[in-house]
Amino acid sequence: MIIAIFDGFRMGVVEGEEIVDVTDGLPHYDPGFSANFWVRMCQGFETIRSTFEILAREGQRKSLSQVHLEAPILNPSKIIAAAANYAAHVTEMRKRSGTQSWLNQFGVFLKAPSSIIGPGEPLILPNVPGREIHHESELALVIGKGGKHISEADAMDHVLGYTIAIDVTVRGEGDRSRRKSYDGFTPVGPWLVTADEISNPHDLDIKLWVDGDLKQEVNSSGMLVKIPAMIAYASDVMTLYPGDLISTGAPPGVGEIHPGETMVVEISKIGRLEIPIAGKKPKASPPV
Ligand code: MN
């Protein structure tokens, strides 16, 4: 099932080129408190799946082109992101930074949930003189049932579904959480594809274009640390809550983005996320 949020926190089921508005039939749905509903839905999706299916059969259909999609995630308690998780990206970052140490071991870090924007929403670049701002196209997953110390064997039972994220990053020195947490630095979308639709998340093609030029292209089979290990690792550190987002790490080919350009990411079996870039061109001046 493909679940989308659209037109001011409406909930919809996507089928082909159409979306069915299921909002009014959902139990206890209150648009004023939609994040609460979302978290409950993530926690117990299997108990409400049949309601979605019935509503999707009976509800009003619209063409996707008639609606405005929003980020398919509401107020996650955290965004967890994997550090470089493809061998060729580890290599390119080592060349760039000249350091050998910081990528040698797998790790996860946090991004501010306030950095999330949805499909088509402009990413307004901050003014960071002397720094490059980079795109990182990533497969992301949404946690369903939360937990702590989740085993690798159980990990996939905690995945509600998959979406696309761009881990926008100010390159260079300084705290990583700050460099990746500016407003707009986590575009997510276009929707959530439930886990049952994707039998193998480690066989998805991930591509990113900037203004039509293909910049990143990888298959998720190349992940160094696979999703079950990532969930086990992260949940040993922090309790995973329903609705948390985990971004699985950048493929090679990261590069600079500029105002006026458009980023497009496609992941097979998920869809296409398009983000226009706005903002003033940073003045060239020495880093502070
Ligand atoms: Mn990343």
mmCIF file with all atom_site columns, C-alpha atoms and ligand atoms in Angstrom, residues 81-85 89 109 111 135-138 166-169 171 180 247-251 254, ligand 1:
data_model
loop_
_atom_site.group_PDB
_atom_site.id
_atom_site.type_symbol
_atom_site.label_atom_id
_atom_site.label_alt_id
_atom_site.label_comp_id
_atom_site.label_asym_id
_atom_site.label_entity_id
_atom_site.label_seq_id
_atom_site.pdbx_PDB_ins_code
_atom_site.Cartn_x
_atom_site.Cartn_y
_atom_site.Cartn_z
_atom_site.occupancy
_atom_site.B_iso_or_equiv
_atom_site.pdbx_formal_charge
_atom_site.auth_seq_id
_atom_site.auth_comp_id
_atom_site.auth_asym_id
_atom_site.auth_atom_id
_atom_site.pdbx_PDB_model_num
ATOM   1  C  CA . ALA A 1 81  ? 20.999 8.814  9.458  1.00 0.00 ? 81  ALA A CA 1
ATOM   2  C  CA . ALA A 1 82  ? 23.740 6.381  8.591  1.00 0.00 ? 82  ALA A CA 1
ATOM   3  C  CA . ALA A 1 83  ? 27.196 7.695  7.888  1.00 0.00 ? 83  ALA A CA 1
ATOM   4  C  CA . ALA A 1 84  ? 28.724 6.837  4.522  1.00 0.00 ? 84  ALA A CA 1
ATOM   5  C  CA . ASN A 1 85  ? 27.357 3.412  3.743  1.00 0.00 ? 85  ASN A CA 1
ATOM   6  C  CA . HIS A 1 89  ? 31.346 7.041  -1.223 1.00 0.00 ? 89  HIS A CA 1
ATOM   7  C  CA . PHE A 1 109 ? 23.963 10.542 13.685 1.00 0.00 ? 109 PHE A CA 1
ATOM   8  C  CA . LYS A 1 111 ? 19.283 15.347 12.021 1.00 0.00 ? 111 LYS A CA 1
ATOM   9  C  CA . HIS A 1 135 ? 23.045 16.452 -2.113 1.00 0.00 ? 135 HIS A CA 1
ATOM   10 C  CA . GLU A 1 136 ? 23.000 12.893 -0.761 1.00 0.00 ? 136 GLU A CA 1
ATOM   11 C  CA . SER A 1 137 ? 20.234 10.686 -2.186 1.00 0.00 ? 137 SER A CA 1
ATOM   12 C  CA . GLU A 1 138 ? 19.200 8.001  0.265  1.00 0.00 ? 138 GLU A CA 1
ATOM   13 C  CA . ILE A 1 166 ? 17.804 13.667 0.532  1.00 0.00 ? 166 ILE A CA 1
ATOM   14 C  CA . ASP A 1 167 ? 20.389 14.196 3.268  1.00 0.00 ? 167 ASP A CA 1
ATOM   15 C  CA . VAL A 1 168 ? 21.446 17.743 2.394  1.00 0.00 ? 168 VAL A CA 1
ATOM   16 C  CA . THR A 1 169 ? 24.790 18.567 3.931  1.00 0.00 ? 169 THR A CA 1
ATOM   17 C  CA . ARG A 1 171 ? 30.458 19.911 3.624  1.00 0.00 ? 171 ARG A CA 1
ATOM   18 C  CA . LYS A 1 180 ? 22.842 18.575 8.208  1.00 0.00 ? 180 LYS A CA 1
ATOM   19 C  CA . SER A 1 247 ? 18.079 7.320  6.297  1.00 0.00 ? 247 SER A CA 1
ATOM   20 C  CA . THR A 1 248 ? 20.388 4.594  5.098  1.00 0.00 ? 248 THR A CA 1
ATOM   21 C  CA . GLY A 1 249 ? 23.447 6.530  3.899  1.00 0.00 ? 249 GLY A CA 1
ATOM   22 C  CA . ALA A 1 250 ? 24.730 8.179  0.773  1.00 0.00 ? 250 ALA A CA 1
ATOM   23 C  CA . PRO A 1 251 ? 25.765 6.508  -2.446 1.00 0.00 ? 251 PRO A CA 1
ATOM   24 C  CA . VAL A 1 254 ? 27.602 13.543 -3.860 1.00 0.00 ? 254 VAL A CA 1
HETATM 25 MN MN . MN  B 2 .   ? 23.902 10.999 4.288  1.00 0.00 ? 1   MN  B MN 1
#
